[in-house]
Amino acid sequence: QVQLVESGGGLVQPGGSLRLSCAASGSICGINLMDWYRQAPGEQRELVAAISTGGNTNYADSVKGRFTISRDNAKNTEYLQMNSLKTEDTAVYSCNGAFVIDTVGSTWHGWGQGTQVTVSS
């Protein structure tokens, strides 16, 4: 069983920065995709940023130029660097991943528990 654990959330003032981490553990043979979603109260969960095996990235329009997603394959960890934070960025941020879990190419898809990001003065 693959486990995903997010960390790095907290309270920050508008204009500040946070760096979120998502560490994957378990029987991982490879990473096909890791991405970040967020869900604010009363809103649907939305894709924030994604990074593929080949290093291709995509971002929601609302965070382009402010957020950067990256991955450390050796540590099975992805990061979300969030700069110039706005109050509307307040949400629970969750990581999602698709992993190769055996030598014949089986895959596992799952979610972390989420970490709260609150942007407030």
PDB file of C-alpha atoms in Angstrom, residues 9-118:
ATOM      1  CA  GLY A   9       0.644  23.997   5.585  1.00  0.00           C
ATOM      2  CA  GLY A  10      -0.170  26.702   8.084  1.00  0.00           C
ATOM      3  CA  LEU A  11      -1.146  30.312   8.574  1.00  0.00           C
ATOM      4  CA  VAL A  12       0.549  32.963   6.456  1.00  0.00           C
ATOM      5  CA  GLN A  13      -0.096  36.629   5.714  1.00  0.00           C
ATOM      6  CA  PRO A  14      -1.106  37.810   2.243  1.00  0.00           C
ATOM      7  CA  GLY A  15       1.974  38.144   0.069  1.00  0.00           C
ATOM      8  CA  GLY A  16       3.820  35.494   2.020  1.00  0.00           C
ATOM      9  CA  SER A  17       5.131  32.110   0.955  1.00  0.00           C
ATOM     10  CA  LEU A  18       4.741  28.477   1.923  1.00  0.00           C
ATOM     11  CA  ARG A  19       6.321  25.292   0.639  1.00  0.00           C
ATOM     12  CA  LEU A  20       4.192  22.163   0.743  1.00  0.00           C
ATOM     13  CA  SER A  21       5.658  18.672   0.618  1.00  0.00           C
ATOM     14  CA  CYS A  22       4.053  15.355  -0.246  1.00  0.00           C
ATOM     15  CA  ALA A  23       6.083  12.306   0.695  1.00  0.00           C
ATOM     16  CA  ALA A  24       5.170   8.944  -0.789  1.00  0.00           C
ATOM     17  CA  SER A  25       6.122   5.699   0.914  1.00  0.00           C
ATOM     18  CA  GLY A  26       5.539   2.016   0.309  1.00  0.00           C
ATOM     19  CA  SER A  27       6.284  -0.333  -2.560  1.00  0.00           C
ATOM     20  CA  ILE A  28       7.090   2.281  -5.178  1.00  0.00           C
ATOM     21  CA  CYS A  29       8.920   1.321  -8.337  1.00  0.00           C
ATOM     22  CA  GLY A  30       8.224   4.488 -10.255  1.00  0.00           C
ATOM     23  CA  ILE A  31       6.161   7.652 -10.400  1.00  0.00           C
ATOM     24  CA  ASN A  32       3.862   8.277 -13.340  1.00  0.00           C
ATOM     25  CA  LEU A  33       2.176  11.414 -12.043  1.00  0.00           C
ATOM     26  CA  MET A  34       1.969  13.521  -8.919  1.00  0.00           C
ATOM     27  CA  ASP A  35      -0.183  16.578  -8.554  1.00  0.00           C
ATOM     28  CA  TRP A  36      -1.802  18.981  -6.099  1.00  0.00           C
ATOM     29  CA  TYR A  37      -5.472  19.739  -5.618  1.00  0.00           C
ATOM     30  CA  ARG A  38      -7.194  22.155  -3.293  1.00  0.00           C
ATOM     31  CA  GLN A  39     -10.685  22.576  -1.925  1.00  0.00           C
ATOM     32  CA  ALA A  40     -12.024  25.695  -0.270  1.00  0.00           C
ATOM     33  CA  PRO A  41     -15.225  25.745   1.815  1.00  0.00           C
ATOM     34  CA  GLY A  42     -18.263  25.662  -0.446  1.00  0.00           C
ATOM     35  CA  GLU A  43     -16.148  24.980  -3.516  1.00  0.00           C
ATOM     36  CA  GLN A  44     -15.398  21.896  -5.570  1.00  0.00           C
ATOM     37  CA  ARG A  45     -11.952  20.369  -5.466  1.00  0.00           C
ATOM     38  CA  GLU A  46      -9.785  21.794  -8.231  1.00  0.00           C
ATOM     39  CA  LEU A  47      -6.470  20.866  -9.791  1.00  0.00           C
ATOM     40  CA  VAL A  48      -3.750  23.318  -8.797  1.00  0.00           C
ATOM     41  CA  ALA A  49      -0.600  21.877 -10.358  1.00  0.00           C
ATOM     42  CA  ALA A  50       0.615  18.633 -11.893  1.00  0.00           C
ATOM     43  CA  ILE A  51       3.941  17.149 -12.937  1.00  0.00           C
ATOM     44  CA  SER A  52       4.361  14.080 -15.142  1.00  0.00           C
ATOM     45  CA  THR A  53       7.071  11.422 -15.438  1.00  0.00           C
ATOM     46  CA  GLY A  54       8.711  13.409 -18.206  1.00  0.00           C
ATOM     47  CA  GLY A  55       8.732  16.574 -16.131  1.00  0.00           C
ATOM     48  CA  ASN A  56       5.893  18.289 -17.941  1.00  0.00           C
ATOM     49  CA  THR A  57       3.952  20.639 -15.704  1.00  0.00           C
ATOM     50  CA  ASN A  58       0.634  22.414 -15.828  1.00  0.00           C
ATOM     51  CA  TYR A  59      -1.036  24.908 -13.517  1.00  0.00           C
ATOM     52  CA  ALA A  60      -4.421  26.371 -12.857  1.00  0.00           C
ATOM     53  CA  ASP A  61      -4.717  29.837 -14.349  1.00  0.00           C
ATOM     54  CA  SER A  62      -5.264  31.307 -10.898  1.00  0.00           C
ATOM     55  CA  VAL A  63      -1.806  30.229  -9.670  1.00  0.00           C
ATOM     56  CA  LYS A  64       0.365  30.606 -12.768  1.00  0.00           C
ATOM     57  CA  GLY A  65       3.424  32.697 -12.047  1.00  0.00           C
ATOM     58  CA  ARG A  66       3.020  32.272  -8.293  1.00  0.00           C
ATOM     59  CA  PHE A  67       3.177  28.507  -7.658  1.00  0.00           C
ATOM     60  CA  THR A  68       5.854  26.037  -8.753  1.00  0.00           C
ATOM     61  CA  ILE A  69       5.559  22.253  -8.629  1.00  0.00           C
ATOM     62  CA  SER A  70       8.640  20.051  -8.499  1.00  0.00           C
ATOM     63  CA  ARG A  71       9.555  16.449  -7.749  1.00  0.00           C
ATOM     64  CA  ASP A  72      12.478  14.617  -6.194  1.00  0.00           C
ATOM     65  CA  ASN A  73      12.341  11.082  -7.556  1.00  0.00           C
ATOM     66  CA  ALA A  74      15.067   9.827  -5.214  1.00  0.00           C
ATOM     67  CA  LYS A  75      12.965  10.861  -2.214  1.00  0.00           C
ATOM     68  CA  ASN A  76       9.575  10.022  -3.771  1.00  0.00           C
ATOM     69  CA  THR A  77       8.498  13.509  -2.797  1.00  0.00           C
ATOM     70  CA  GLU A  78       6.822  16.373  -4.606  1.00  0.00           C
ATOM     71  CA  TYR A  79       6.775  19.999  -3.588  1.00  0.00           C
ATOM     72  CA  LEU A  80       4.550  22.978  -4.168  1.00  0.00           C
ATOM     73  CA  GLN A  81       6.271  26.312  -3.693  1.00  0.00           C
ATOM     74  CA  MET A  82       3.612  28.966  -3.168  1.00  0.00           C
ATOM     75  CA  ASN A  83       4.598  32.618  -3.412  1.00  0.00           C
ATOM     76  CA  SER A  84       2.620  35.854  -3.335  1.00  0.00           C
ATOM     77  CA  LEU A  85      -0.190  34.111  -1.507  1.00  0.00           C
ATOM     78  CA  LYS A  86      -3.661  35.609  -1.591  1.00  0.00           C
ATOM     79  CA  THR A  87      -6.596  35.164   0.755  1.00  0.00           C
ATOM     80  CA  GLU A  88      -8.391  33.272  -1.995  1.00  0.00           C
ATOM     81  CA  ASP A  89      -5.658  30.626  -1.871  1.00  0.00           C
ATOM     82  CA  THR A  90      -7.029  29.507   1.487  1.00  0.00           C
ATOM     83  CA  ALA A  91      -7.995  25.843   1.172  1.00  0.00           C
ATOM     84  CA  VAL A  92      -7.132  22.297   2.106  1.00  0.00           C
ATOM     85  CA  TYR A  93      -4.363  21.182  -0.232  1.00  0.00           C
ATOM     86  CA  SER A  94      -4.103  17.482  -1.061  1.00  0.00           C
ATOM     87  CA  CYS A  95      -1.612  15.553  -3.128  1.00  0.00           C
ATOM     88  CA  ASN A  96      -2.585  12.872  -5.604  1.00  0.00           C
ATOM     89  CA  GLY A  97      -0.343  10.339  -7.243  1.00  0.00           C
ATOM     90  CA  ALA A  98      -0.141   7.509  -9.746  1.00  0.00           C
ATOM     91  CA  PHE A  99       2.663   5.066  -9.014  1.00  0.00           C
ATOM     92  CA  VAL A 100       4.193   1.933 -10.479  1.00  0.00           C
ATOM     93  CA  ILE A 101       4.146  -0.594  -7.645  1.00  0.00           C
ATOM     94  CA  ASP A 102       5.652  -3.768  -9.100  1.00  0.00           C
ATOM     95  CA  THR A 103       7.998  -5.020 -11.795  1.00  0.00           C
ATOM     96  CA  VAL A 104       5.222  -5.826 -14.259  1.00  0.00           C
ATOM     97  CA  GLY A 105       3.966  -2.257 -14.308  1.00  0.00           C
ATOM     98  CA  SER A 106       0.927  -2.362 -12.027  1.00  0.00           C
ATOM     99  CA  THR A 107      -0.187   1.080 -10.882  1.00  0.00           C
ATOM    100  CA  TRP A 108      -1.709   2.563  -7.753  1.00  0.00           C
ATOM    101  CA  HIS A 109      -3.673   5.800  -7.542  1.00  0.00           C
ATOM    102  CA  GLY A 110      -4.460   7.601  -4.315  1.00  0.00           C
ATOM    103  CA  TRP A 111      -4.659  10.718  -2.170  1.00  0.00           C
ATOM    104  CA  GLY A 112      -2.988  12.162   0.879  1.00  0.00           C
ATOM    105  CA  GLN A 113      -4.966  13.391   3.871  1.00  0.00           C
ATOM    106  CA  GLY A 114      -4.544  17.072   3.053  1.00  0.00           C
ATOM    107  CA  THR A 115      -2.919  20.037   4.754  1.00  0.00           C
ATOM    108  CA  GLN A 116      -4.636  23.316   5.628  1.00  0.00           C
ATOM    109  CA  VAL A 117      -3.338  26.542   4.123  1.00  0.00           C
ATOM    110  CA  THR A 118      -4.807  29.720   5.569  1.00  0.00           C
TER     111      THR A 118
END
